[in-house]
mmCIF file of C-alpha atoms in Angstrom:
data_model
loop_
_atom_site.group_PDB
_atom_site.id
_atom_site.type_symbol
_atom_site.label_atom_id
_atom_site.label_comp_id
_atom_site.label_asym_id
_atom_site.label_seq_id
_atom_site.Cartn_x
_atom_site.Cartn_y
_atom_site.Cartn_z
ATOM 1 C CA UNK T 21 0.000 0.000 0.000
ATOM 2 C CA UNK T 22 2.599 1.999 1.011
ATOM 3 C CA UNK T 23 4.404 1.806 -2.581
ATOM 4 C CA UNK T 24 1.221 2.649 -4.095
ATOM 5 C CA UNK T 25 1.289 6.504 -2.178
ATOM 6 C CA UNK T 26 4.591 6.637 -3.456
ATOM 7 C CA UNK T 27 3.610 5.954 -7.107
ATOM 8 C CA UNK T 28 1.323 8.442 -6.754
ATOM 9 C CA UNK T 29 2.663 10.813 -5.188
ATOM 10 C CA UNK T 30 6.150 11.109 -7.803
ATOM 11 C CA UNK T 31 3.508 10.686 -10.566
ATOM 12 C CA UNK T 32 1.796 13.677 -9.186
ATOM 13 C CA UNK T 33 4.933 15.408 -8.835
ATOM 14 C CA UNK T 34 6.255 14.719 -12.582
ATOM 15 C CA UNK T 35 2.467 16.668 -13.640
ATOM 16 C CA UNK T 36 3.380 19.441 -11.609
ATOM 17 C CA UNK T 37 6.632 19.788 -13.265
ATOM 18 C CA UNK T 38 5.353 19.276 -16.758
ATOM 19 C CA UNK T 39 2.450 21.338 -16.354
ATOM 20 C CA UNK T 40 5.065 24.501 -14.760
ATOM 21 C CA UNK T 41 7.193 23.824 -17.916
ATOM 22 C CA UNK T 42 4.969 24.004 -20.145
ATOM 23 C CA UNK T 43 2.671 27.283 -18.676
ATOM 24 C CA UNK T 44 6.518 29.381 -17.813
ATOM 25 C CA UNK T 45 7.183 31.159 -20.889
ATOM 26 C CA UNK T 46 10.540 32.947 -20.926
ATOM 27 C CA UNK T 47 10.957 35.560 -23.527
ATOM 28 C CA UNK T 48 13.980 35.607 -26.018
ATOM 29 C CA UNK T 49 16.616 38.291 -25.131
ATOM 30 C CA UNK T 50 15.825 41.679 -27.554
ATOM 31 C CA UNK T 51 19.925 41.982 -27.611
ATOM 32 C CA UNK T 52 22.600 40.494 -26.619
ATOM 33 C CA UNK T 53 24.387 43.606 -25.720
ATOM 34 C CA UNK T 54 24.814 44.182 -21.480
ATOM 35 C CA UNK T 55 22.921 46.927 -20.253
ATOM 36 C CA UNK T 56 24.391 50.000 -19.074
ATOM 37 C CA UNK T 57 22.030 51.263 -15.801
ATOM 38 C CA UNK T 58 18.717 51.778 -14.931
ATOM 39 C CA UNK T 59 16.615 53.626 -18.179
ATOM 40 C CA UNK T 60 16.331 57.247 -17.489
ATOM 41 C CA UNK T 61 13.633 58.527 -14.476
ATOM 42 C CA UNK T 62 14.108 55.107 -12.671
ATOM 43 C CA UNK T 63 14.343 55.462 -8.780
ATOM 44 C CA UNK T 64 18.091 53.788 -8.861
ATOM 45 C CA UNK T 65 19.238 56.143 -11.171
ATOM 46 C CA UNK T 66 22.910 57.679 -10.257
ATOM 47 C CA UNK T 67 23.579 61.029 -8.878
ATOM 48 C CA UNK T 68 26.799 62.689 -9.858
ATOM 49 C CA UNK T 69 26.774 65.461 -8.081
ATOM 50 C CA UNK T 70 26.343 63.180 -4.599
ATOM 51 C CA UNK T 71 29.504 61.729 -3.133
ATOM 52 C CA UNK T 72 29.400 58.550 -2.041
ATOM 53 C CA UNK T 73 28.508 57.153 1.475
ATOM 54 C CA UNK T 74 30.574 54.615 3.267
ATOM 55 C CA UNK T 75 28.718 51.243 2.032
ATOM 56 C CA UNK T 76 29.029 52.520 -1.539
ATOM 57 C CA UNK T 77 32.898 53.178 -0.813
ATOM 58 C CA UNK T 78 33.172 49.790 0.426
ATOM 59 C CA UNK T 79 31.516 48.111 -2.736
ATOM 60 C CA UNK T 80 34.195 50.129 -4.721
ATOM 61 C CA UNK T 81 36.596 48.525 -2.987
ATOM 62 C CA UNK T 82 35.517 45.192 -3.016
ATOM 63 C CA UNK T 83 34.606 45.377 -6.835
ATOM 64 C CA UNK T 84 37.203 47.706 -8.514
ATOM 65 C CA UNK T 85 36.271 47.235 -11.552
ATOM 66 C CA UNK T 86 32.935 49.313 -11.249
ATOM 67 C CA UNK T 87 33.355 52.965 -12.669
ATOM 68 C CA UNK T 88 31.839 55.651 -10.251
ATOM 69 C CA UNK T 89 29.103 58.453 -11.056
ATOM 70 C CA UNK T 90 31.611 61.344 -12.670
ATOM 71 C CA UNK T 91 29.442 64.885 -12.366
ATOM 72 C CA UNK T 92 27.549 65.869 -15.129
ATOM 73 C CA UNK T 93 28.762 68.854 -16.852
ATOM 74 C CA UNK T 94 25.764 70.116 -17.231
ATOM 75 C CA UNK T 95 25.079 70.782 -13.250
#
C-alpha cells in the first residue's frame, strides 16, 4: 500500500513539473548587448553630483572594476 502513495505521489509530482514547464514562458533576449544602468527617471538612477557614502565606498573597494558616477557637466 505503502508503494502505491509513493507511485502516486512522484507521478503527481512529474504533472506538476510538466504542467510549470509548459505554462513558464521565458521571452527571447531583444539583444545580446549588457545593459548600461537603470533607463532614465528610474528610482536607482545615479547622482553625480552626490559623493558617495561609506557602504558605496566599500563596494568600490571590493569590486574595482565598477566605474563611479563622474558629475555631469551640465550641473
Amino acid at each position: 500500500m505503502a508503494s502505491l502513495y509513493a507511485w502516486l505521489l512522484r507521478a503527481a509530482q512529474d504533472s506538476l513539473i510538466a504542467f510549470g514547464r509548459i505554462w513558464v514562458w521565458i521571452p527571447p533576449a531583444e539583444s545580446e548587448t549588457p545593459l548600461e544602468g537603470p533607463p532614465p527617471g528610474h528610482p536607482e538612477q545615479l547622482c553625480p553630483d552626490v559623493p558617495l557614502n561609506a557602504v558605496e565606498e566599500e563596494f568600490l573597494r571590493i569590486f574595482p572594476d565598477i566605474d563611479p558616477p563622474t558629475p555631469s557637466p551640465d550641473r
